[in-house]
Short mmCIF file of C-alpha atoms and ligand atoms in Angstrom, two decimals:
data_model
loop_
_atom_site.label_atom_id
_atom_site.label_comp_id
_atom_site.label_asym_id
_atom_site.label_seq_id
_atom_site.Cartn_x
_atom_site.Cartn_y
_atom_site.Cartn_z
CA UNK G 1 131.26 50.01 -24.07
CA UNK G 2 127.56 47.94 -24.16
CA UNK G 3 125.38 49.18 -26.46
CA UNK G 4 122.44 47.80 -24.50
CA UNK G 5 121.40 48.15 -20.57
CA UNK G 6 119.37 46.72 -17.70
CA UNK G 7 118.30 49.39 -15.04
CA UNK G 8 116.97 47.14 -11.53
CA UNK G 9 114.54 49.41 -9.58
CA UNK G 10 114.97 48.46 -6.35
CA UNK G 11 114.28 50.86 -4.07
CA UNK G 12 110.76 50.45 -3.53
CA UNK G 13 109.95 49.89 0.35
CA UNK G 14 107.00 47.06 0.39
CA UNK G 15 104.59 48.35 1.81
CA UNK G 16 101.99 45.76 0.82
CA UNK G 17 104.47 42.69 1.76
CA UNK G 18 105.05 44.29 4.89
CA UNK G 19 108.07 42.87 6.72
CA UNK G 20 109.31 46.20 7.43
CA UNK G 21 112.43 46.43 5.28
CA UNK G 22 112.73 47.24 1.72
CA UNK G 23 111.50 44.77 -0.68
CA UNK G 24 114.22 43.76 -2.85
CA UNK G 25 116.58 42.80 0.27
CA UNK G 26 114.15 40.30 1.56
CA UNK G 27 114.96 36.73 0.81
CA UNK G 28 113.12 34.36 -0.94
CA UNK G 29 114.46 30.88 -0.19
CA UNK G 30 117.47 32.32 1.54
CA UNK G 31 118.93 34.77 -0.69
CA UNK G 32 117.60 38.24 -1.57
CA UNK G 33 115.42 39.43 -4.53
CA UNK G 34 117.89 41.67 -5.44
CA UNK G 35 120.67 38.93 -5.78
CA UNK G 36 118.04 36.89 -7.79
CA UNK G 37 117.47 39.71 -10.15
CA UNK G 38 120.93 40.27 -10.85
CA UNK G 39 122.20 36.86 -11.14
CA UNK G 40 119.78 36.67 -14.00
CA UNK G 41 120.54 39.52 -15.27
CA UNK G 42 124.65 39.32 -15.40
CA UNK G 43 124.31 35.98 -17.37
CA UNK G 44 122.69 37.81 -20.27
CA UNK G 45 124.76 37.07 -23.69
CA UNK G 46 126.56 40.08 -25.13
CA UNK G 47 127.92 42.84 -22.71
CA UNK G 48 125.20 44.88 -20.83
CA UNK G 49 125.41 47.74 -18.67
CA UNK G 50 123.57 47.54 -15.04
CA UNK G 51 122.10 50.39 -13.10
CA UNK G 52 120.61 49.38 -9.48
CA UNK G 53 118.65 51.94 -8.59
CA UNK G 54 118.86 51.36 -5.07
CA UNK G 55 116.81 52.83 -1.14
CA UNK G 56 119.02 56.45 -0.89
CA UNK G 57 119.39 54.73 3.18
CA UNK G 58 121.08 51.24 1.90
CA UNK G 59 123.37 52.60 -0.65
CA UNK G 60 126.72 50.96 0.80
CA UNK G 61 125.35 47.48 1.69
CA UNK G 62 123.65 47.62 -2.11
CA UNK G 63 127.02 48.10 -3.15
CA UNK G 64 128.97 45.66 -1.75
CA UNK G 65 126.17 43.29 -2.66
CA UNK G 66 125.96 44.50 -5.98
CA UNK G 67 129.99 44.12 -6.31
CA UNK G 68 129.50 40.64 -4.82
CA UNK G 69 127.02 39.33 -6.95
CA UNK G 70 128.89 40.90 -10.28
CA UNK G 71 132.18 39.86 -9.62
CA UNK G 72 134.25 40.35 -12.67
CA UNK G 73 131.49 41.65 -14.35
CA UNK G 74 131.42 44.42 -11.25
CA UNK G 75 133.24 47.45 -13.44
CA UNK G 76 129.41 47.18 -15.89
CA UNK G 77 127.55 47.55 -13.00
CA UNK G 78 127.14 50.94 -10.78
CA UNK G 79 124.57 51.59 -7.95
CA UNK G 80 122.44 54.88 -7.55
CA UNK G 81 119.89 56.11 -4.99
CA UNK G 82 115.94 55.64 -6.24
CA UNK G 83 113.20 58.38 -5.45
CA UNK G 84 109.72 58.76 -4.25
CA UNK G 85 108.04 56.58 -6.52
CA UNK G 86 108.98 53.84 -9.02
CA UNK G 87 108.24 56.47 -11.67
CA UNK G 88 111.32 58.87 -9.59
CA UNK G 89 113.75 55.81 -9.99
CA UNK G 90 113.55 54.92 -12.92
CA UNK G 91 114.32 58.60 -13.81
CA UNK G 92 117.65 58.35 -11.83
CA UNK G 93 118.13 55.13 -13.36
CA UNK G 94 118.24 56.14 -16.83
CA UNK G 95 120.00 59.39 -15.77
CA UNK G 96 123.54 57.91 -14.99
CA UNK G 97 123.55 55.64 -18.85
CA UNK G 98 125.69 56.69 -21.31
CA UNK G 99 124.56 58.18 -24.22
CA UNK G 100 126.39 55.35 -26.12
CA UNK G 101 123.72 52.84 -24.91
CA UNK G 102 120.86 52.22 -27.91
CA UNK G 103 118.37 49.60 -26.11
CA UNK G 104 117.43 49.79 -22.40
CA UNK G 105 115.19 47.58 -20.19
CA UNK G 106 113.61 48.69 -17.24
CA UNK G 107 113.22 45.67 -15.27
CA UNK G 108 111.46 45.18 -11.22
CA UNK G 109 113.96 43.37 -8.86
CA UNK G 110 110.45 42.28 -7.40
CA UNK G 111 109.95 40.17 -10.27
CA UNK G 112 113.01 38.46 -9.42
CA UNK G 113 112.24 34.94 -10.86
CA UNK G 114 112.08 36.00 -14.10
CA UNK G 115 114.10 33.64 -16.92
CA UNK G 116 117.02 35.42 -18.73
CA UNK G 117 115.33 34.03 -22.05
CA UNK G 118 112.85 36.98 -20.84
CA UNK G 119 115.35 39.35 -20.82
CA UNK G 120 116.68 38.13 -24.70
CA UNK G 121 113.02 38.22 -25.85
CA UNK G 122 112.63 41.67 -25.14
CA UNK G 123 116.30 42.80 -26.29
CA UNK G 124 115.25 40.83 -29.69
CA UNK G 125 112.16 42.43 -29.84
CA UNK G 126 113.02 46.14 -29.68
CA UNK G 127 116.12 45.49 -32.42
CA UNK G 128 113.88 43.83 -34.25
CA UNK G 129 110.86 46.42 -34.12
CA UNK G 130 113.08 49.51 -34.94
CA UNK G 131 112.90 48.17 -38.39
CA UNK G 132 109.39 48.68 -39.03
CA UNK G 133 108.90 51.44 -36.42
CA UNK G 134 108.25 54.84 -36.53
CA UNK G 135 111.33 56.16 -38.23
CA UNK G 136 112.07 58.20 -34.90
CA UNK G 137 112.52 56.70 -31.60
CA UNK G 138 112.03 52.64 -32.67
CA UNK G 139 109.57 50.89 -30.13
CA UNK G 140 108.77 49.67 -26.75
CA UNK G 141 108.58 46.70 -26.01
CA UNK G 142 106.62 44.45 -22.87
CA UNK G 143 105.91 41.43 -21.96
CA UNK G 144 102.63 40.21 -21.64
CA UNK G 145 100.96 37.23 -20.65
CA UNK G 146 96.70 36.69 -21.25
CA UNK G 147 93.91 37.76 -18.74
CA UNK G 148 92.67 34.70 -16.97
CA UNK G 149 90.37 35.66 -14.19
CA UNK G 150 86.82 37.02 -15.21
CA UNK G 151 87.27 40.57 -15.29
CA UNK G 152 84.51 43.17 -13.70
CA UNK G 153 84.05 46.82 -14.02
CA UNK G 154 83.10 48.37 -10.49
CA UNK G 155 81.31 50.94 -8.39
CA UNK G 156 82.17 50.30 -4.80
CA UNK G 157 80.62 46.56 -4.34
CA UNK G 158 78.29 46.67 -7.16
CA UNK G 159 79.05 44.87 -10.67
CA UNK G 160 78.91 47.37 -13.23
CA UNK G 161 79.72 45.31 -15.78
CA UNK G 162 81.83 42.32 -17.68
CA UNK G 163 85.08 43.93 -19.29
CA UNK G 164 85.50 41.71 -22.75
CA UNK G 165 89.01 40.09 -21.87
CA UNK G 166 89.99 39.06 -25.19
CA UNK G 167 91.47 42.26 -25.86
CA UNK G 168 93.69 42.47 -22.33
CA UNK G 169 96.54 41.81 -21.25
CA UNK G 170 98.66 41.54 -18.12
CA UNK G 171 102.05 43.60 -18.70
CA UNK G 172 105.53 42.13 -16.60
CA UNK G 173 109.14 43.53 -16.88
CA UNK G 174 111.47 43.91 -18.32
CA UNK G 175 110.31 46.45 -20.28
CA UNK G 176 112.49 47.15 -23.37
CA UNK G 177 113.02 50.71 -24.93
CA UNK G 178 115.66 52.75 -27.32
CA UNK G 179 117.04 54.67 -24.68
CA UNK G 180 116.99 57.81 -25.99
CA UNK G 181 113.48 57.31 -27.23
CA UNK G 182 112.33 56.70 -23.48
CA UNK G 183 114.46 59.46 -21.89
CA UNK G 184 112.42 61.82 -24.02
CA UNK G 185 109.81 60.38 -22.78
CA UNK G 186 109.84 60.57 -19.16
CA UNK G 187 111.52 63.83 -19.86
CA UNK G 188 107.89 64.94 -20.60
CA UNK G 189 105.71 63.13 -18.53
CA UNK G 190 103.26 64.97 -16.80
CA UNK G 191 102.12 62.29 -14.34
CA UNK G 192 103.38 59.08 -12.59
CA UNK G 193 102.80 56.47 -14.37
CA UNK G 194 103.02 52.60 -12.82
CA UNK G 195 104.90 51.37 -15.72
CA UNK G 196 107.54 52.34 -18.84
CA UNK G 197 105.28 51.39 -21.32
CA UNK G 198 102.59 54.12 -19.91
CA UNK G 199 105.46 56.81 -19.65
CA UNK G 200 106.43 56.00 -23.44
CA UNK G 201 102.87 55.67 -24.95
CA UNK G 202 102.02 58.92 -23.44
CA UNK G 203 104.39 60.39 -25.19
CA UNK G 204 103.38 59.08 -28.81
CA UNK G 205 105.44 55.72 -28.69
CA UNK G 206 104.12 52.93 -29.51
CA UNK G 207 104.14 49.73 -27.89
CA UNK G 208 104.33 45.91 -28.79
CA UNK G 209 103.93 42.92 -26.57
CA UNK G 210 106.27 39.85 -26.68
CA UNK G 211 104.79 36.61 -24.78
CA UNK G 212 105.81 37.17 -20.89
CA UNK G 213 106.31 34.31 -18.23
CA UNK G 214 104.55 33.18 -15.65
CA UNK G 215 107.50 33.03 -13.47
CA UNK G 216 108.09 36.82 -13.72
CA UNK G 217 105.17 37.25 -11.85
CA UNK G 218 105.84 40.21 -9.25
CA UNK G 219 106.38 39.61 -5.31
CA UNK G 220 103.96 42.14 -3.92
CA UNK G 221 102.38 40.47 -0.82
CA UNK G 222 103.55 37.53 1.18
CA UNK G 223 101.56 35.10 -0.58
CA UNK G 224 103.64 35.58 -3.96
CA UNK G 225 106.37 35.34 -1.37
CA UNK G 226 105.33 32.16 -0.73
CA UNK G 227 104.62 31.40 -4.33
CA UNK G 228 108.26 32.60 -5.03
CA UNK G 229 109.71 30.00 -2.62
CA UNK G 230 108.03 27.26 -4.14
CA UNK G 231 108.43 27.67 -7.90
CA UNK G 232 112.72 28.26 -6.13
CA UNK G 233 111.44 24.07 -4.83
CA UNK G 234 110.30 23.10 -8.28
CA UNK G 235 113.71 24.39 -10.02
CA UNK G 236 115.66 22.86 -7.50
CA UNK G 237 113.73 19.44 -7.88
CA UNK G 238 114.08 19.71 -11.85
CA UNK G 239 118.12 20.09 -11.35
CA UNK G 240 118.02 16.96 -8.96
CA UNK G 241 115.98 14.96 -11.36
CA UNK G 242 118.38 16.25 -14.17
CA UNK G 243 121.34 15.33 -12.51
CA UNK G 244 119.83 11.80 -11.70
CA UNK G 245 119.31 10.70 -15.12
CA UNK G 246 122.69 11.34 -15.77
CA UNK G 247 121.69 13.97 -18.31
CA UNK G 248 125.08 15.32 -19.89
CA UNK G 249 122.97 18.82 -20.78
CA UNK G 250 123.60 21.44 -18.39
CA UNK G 251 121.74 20.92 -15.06
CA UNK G 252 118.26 22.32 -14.74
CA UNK G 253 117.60 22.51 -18.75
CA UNK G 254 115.39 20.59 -20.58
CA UNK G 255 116.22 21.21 -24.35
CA UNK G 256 114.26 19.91 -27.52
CA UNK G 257 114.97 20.06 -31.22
CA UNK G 258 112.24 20.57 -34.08
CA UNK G 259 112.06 20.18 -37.94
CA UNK G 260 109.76 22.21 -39.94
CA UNK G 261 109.98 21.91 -44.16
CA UNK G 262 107.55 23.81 -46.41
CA UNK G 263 107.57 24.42 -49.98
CA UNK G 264 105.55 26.19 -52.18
CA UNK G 265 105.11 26.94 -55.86
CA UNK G 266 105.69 30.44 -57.33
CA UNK G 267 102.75 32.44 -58.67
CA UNK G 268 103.74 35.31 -60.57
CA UNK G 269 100.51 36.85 -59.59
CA UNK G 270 100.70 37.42 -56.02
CA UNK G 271 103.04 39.55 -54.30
CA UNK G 272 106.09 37.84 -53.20
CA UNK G 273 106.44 37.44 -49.42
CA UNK G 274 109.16 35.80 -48.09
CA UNK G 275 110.93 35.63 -44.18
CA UNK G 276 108.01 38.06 -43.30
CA UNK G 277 109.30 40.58 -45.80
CA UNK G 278 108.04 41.73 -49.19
CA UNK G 279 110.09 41.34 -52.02
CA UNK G 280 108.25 43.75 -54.50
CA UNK G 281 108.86 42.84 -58.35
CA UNK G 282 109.48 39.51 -57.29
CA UNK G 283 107.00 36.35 -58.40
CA UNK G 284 105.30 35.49 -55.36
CA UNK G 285 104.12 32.06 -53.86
CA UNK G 286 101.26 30.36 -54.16
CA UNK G 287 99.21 28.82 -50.98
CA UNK G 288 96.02 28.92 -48.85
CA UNK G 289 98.19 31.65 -46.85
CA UNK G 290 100.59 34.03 -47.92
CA UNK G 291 102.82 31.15 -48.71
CA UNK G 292 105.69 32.61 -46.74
CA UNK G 293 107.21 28.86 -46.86
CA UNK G 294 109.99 30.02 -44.48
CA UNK G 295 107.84 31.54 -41.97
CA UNK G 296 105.46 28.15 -42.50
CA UNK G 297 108.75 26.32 -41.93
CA UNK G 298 109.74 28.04 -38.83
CA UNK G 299 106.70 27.23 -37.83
CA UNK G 300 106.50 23.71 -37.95
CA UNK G 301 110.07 23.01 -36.43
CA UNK G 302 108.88 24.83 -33.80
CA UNK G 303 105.56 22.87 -33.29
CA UNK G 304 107.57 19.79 -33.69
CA UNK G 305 110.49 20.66 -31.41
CA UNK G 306 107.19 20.99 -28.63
CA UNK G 307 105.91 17.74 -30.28
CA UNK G 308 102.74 19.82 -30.66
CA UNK G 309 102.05 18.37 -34.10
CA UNK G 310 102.94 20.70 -37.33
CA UNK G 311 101.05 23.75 -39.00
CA UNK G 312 97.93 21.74 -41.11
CA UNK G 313 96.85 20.38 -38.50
CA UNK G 314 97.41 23.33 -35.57
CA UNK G 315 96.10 26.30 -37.86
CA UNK G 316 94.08 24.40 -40.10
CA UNK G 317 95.48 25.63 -43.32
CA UNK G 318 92.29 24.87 -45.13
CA UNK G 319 90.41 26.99 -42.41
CA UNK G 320 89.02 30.00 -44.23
CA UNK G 321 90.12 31.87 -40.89
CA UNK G 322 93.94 31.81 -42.06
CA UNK G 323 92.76 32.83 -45.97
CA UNK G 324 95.59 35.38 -46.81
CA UNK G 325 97.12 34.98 -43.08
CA UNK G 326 100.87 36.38 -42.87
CA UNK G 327 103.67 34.28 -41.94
CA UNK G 328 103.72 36.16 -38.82
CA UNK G 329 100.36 34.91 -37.29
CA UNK G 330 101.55 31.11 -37.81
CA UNK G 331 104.64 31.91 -36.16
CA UNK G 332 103.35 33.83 -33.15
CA UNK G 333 100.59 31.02 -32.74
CA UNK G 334 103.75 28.38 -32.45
CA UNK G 335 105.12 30.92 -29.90
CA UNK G 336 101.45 30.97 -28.01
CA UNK G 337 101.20 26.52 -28.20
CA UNK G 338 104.72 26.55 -26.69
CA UNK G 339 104.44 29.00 -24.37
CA UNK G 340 101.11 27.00 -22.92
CA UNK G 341 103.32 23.96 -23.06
CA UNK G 342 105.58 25.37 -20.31
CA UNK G 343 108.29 25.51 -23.50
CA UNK G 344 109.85 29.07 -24.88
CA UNK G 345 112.16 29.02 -28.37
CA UNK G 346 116.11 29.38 -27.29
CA UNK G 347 117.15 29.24 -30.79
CA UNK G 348 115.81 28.76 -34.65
CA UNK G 349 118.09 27.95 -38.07
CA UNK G 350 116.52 28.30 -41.52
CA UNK G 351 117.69 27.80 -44.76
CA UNK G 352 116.09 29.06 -47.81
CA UNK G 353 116.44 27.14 -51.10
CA UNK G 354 115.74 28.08 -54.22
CA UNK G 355 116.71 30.70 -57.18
CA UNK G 356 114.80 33.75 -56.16
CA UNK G 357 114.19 35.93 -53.86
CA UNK G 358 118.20 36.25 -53.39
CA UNK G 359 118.45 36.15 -49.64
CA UNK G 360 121.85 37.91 -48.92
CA UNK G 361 121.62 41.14 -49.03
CA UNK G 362 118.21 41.27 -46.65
CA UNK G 363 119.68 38.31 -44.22
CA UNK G 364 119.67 40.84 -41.60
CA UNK G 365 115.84 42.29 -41.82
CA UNK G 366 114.57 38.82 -42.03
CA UNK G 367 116.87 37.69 -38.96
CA UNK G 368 115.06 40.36 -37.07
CA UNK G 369 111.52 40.12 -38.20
CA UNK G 370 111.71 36.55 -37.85
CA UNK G 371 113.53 36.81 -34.29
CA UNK G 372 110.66 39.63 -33.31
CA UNK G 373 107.87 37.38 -34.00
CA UNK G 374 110.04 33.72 -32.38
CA UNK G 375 111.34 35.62 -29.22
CA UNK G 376 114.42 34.18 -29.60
CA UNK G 377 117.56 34.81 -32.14
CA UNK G 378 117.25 33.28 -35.65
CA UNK G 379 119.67 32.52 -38.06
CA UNK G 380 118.69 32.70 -41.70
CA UNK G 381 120.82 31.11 -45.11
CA UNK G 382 120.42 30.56 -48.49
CA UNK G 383 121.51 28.41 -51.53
CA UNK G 384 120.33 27.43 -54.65
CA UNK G 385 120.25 23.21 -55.98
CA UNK G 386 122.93 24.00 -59.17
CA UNK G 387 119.67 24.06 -61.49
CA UNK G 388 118.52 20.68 -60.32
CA UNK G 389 115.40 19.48 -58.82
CA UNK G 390 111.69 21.81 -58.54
CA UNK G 391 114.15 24.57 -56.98
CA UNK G 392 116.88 24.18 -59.45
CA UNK G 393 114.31 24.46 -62.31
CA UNK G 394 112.39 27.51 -60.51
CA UNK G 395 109.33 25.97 -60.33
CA UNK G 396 108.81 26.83 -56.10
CA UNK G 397 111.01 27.80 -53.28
CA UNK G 398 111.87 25.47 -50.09
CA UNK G 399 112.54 26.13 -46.80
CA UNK G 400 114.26 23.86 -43.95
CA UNK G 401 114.11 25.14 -40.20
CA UNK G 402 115.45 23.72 -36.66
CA UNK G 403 114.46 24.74 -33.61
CA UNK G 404 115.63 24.52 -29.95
CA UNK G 405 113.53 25.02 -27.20
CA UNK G 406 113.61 24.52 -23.74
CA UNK G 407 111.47 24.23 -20.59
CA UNK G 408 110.29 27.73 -19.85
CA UNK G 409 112.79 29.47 -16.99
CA UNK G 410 114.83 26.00 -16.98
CA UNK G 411 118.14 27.86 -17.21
CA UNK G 412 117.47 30.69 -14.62
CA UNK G 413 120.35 30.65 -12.52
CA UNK G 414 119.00 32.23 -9.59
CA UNK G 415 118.36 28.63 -7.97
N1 LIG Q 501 110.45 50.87 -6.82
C1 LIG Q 501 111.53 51.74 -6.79
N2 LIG Q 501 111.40 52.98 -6.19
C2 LIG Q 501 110.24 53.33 -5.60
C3 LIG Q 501 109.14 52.46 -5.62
C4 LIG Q 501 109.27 51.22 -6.24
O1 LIG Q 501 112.61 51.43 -7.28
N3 LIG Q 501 110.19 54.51 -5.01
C5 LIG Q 501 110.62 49.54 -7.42
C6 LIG Q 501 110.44 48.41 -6.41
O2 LIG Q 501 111.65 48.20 -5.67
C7 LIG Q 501 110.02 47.24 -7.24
C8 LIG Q 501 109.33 47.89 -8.44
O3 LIG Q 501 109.65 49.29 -8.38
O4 LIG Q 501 111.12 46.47 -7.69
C9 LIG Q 501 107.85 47.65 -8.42
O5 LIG Q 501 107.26 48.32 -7.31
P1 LIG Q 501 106.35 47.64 -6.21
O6 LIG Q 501 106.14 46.22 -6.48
O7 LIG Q 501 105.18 48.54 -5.97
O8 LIG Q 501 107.34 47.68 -4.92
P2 LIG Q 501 107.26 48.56 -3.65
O9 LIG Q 501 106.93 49.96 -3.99
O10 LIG Q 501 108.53 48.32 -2.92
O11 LIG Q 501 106.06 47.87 -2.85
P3 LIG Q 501 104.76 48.56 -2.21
O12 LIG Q 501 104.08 49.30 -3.34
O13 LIG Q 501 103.98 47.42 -1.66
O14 LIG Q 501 105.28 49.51 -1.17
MG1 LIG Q 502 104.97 50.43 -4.97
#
């Protein structure tokens, strides 16, 4: 049985759209939200469960569609009738899951254009955060993309006042969550809240933001409907253009490979930080930063796989801003330049070379911290040089990194 699950609330009516049937079965360039949503959703990697929460009055025609869309993948998928409000479906949603499921994402068929990488980014992100977590109940997880607009506190018509929008965010879904974690949560919720995230913070969760996409944006009135239909035009022009060039990659992706090397020297008197994780007792490395040469390495190949230039000259290592910066901050930054490059990371490789910090037996902490803070699965190795070379003579440690990226929501099948 999955160990991880997607509940689609679709049973919302759309009010604000207003055609006069529910939402999620009105089409956007000829096929419905809800079959856009769950295309998307039933190409995710490992085996999830999906829960439509679906209008109580459509419940047959959601299932055949539902069993139509799935196909083979129809016996981890089952339908069940929503309630008053989102808050009310997502409730019946999470009702019918087994207890065997750990992670759960609570995801709007409105938001229907969403790219599966989305989906991955969020899974990644909740594994990855239930390391350093609260002990009990892991965290949530949302996507989240940067206020844009100006943003005004009101009073009726009258300006009250600028809010600062540095510190806000727009939130999408899916919304990420151990289940059991957020079933306690809405278990206690006193009011209705609009999203997950609200129903888990209430309850003492906390919550962390992954980047979001600005094709998850959410279908609410019938100009994102019209939006909708024309980002469904640009992916369809990409594929032509693809298949025109003869490109032997698979149609509609667009996928790039980075480098990124770092070394630095060990200092016995700073703390040793390597992979995003302290190594207590061991000598640690020297640098500007915390000389976290694999997160500096991940770094760069993903800079380079964007051909956005490398790490020096991005985050200005001599800039006294990134004094004492973690690994962490260079990496997310990569995340931010690629993500305003219309790029997301797919995939990252590192390999760690030198005689200490051994690697093995934390290989799977750093996978996840590193994955949490890339979006995107990363592999991590080690080796030493047979006592040859700077590394062989343990005078520093070295780290080599690819990346793969791709064209953010290039691979979204829902074309
Ligand atoms: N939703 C739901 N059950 C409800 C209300 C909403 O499953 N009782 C779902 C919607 O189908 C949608 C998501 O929650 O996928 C976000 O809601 P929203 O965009 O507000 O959709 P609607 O409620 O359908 O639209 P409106 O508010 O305009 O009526
Ligand atoms: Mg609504």
């Amino acid at each position: 049985m999955a160990a991880r699950a997607v509940v689609v609330v679709a049973a919302g009516s759309g009010t604000r759209l207003g055609i006069g049937t529910a939402k999620a079965f009105v089409p956007v360039a000829g096929e419905r939200m809800l079959v856009r949503a769950l295309r998307t959703v039933l190409t995710l990697g490992e085996p999830t469960l999906v829960v439509v929460v679906a209008p109580s009055d459509r419940m047959d025609e959601c299932r055949a569609l539902v069993a139509d869309v799935a196909g083979a993948a129809a016996a981890f998928t089952s339908v069940v009738p929503g309630g008053a409000d989102r808050h009310a479906s997502v409730q019946a949603g999470l009702a019918v899951l087994p207890d065997s499921v750990e992670t759960v994402l609570v995801h709007d068929a409105a938001r229907c254009l969403t790219p599966a990488s989305q989906f991955e980014r969020v899974f990644a992100a909740v594994a990855g955060g239930s390391v350093d977590g609260p002990a009990q109940g892991g965290v949530g997880v949302v996507p989240a993309l940067p206020v844009t607009d100006t943003v005004k506190r009101v009073a009726g018509d009258v300006v009250v006042e600028t809010v600062d929008r540095s510190a806000l965010v727009g939130v999408q879904t899916p919304q990420g969550f151990p289940l059991a974690a957020l079933r306690r949560a809405y278990a206690v919720a006193e009011r209705a809240e609009t999203d997950d995230a609200g129903v888990f913070q209430a309850a003492g969760g906390v919550v962390r933001t992954v980047p979001g996409d600005a094709d998850a944006f959410k279908i609410t009135t019938r100009w994102d409907l019209g939006r909708a239909e024309a980002v469904v035009a640009e992916r369809a022009a990409a594929r032509t253009l693809d298949g025109r060039a003869g490109s032997d990659v698979p149609v509609g992706s667009d996928v790039r490979v980075g480098l990124g090397v770092d070394v630095h020297a060990f200092d016995p008197a700073v703390p040793c930080r390597v992979g995003m994780l302290d190594f207590p007792g061991e000598p640690g490395l020297s640098g500007h930063s915390d000389g976290d040469a694999v997160a500096h390495a991940v770094c760069d190949a993903l800079l380079s796989a964007g051909g956005l230039g490398d790490i020096g000259s991005r985050f200005g290592t001599a800039d006294p801003v990134f004094a004492g910066a973690a690994g962490d901050v260079f990496v997310r930054g990569a995340v931010a330049l690629l993500q305003g490059a219309g790029l997301e990371p797919v995939r990252v490789t590192v390999q760690v070379i030198g005689n200490h910090p051994r690697i093995g037996a934390r290989r799977d902490e750093m996978q996840d911290a590193l994955a949490t803070a890339v979006g995107a699965p990363v592999a991590v190795s080690g080796t030493t040089t047979d006592g040859l070379g700077f590394t062989g003579r343990g005078e520093g440690l070295c780290a080599i990194a690819t990346a793969v990226v791709r064209s953010a929501g290039a691979v979204a099948p829902a074309l």
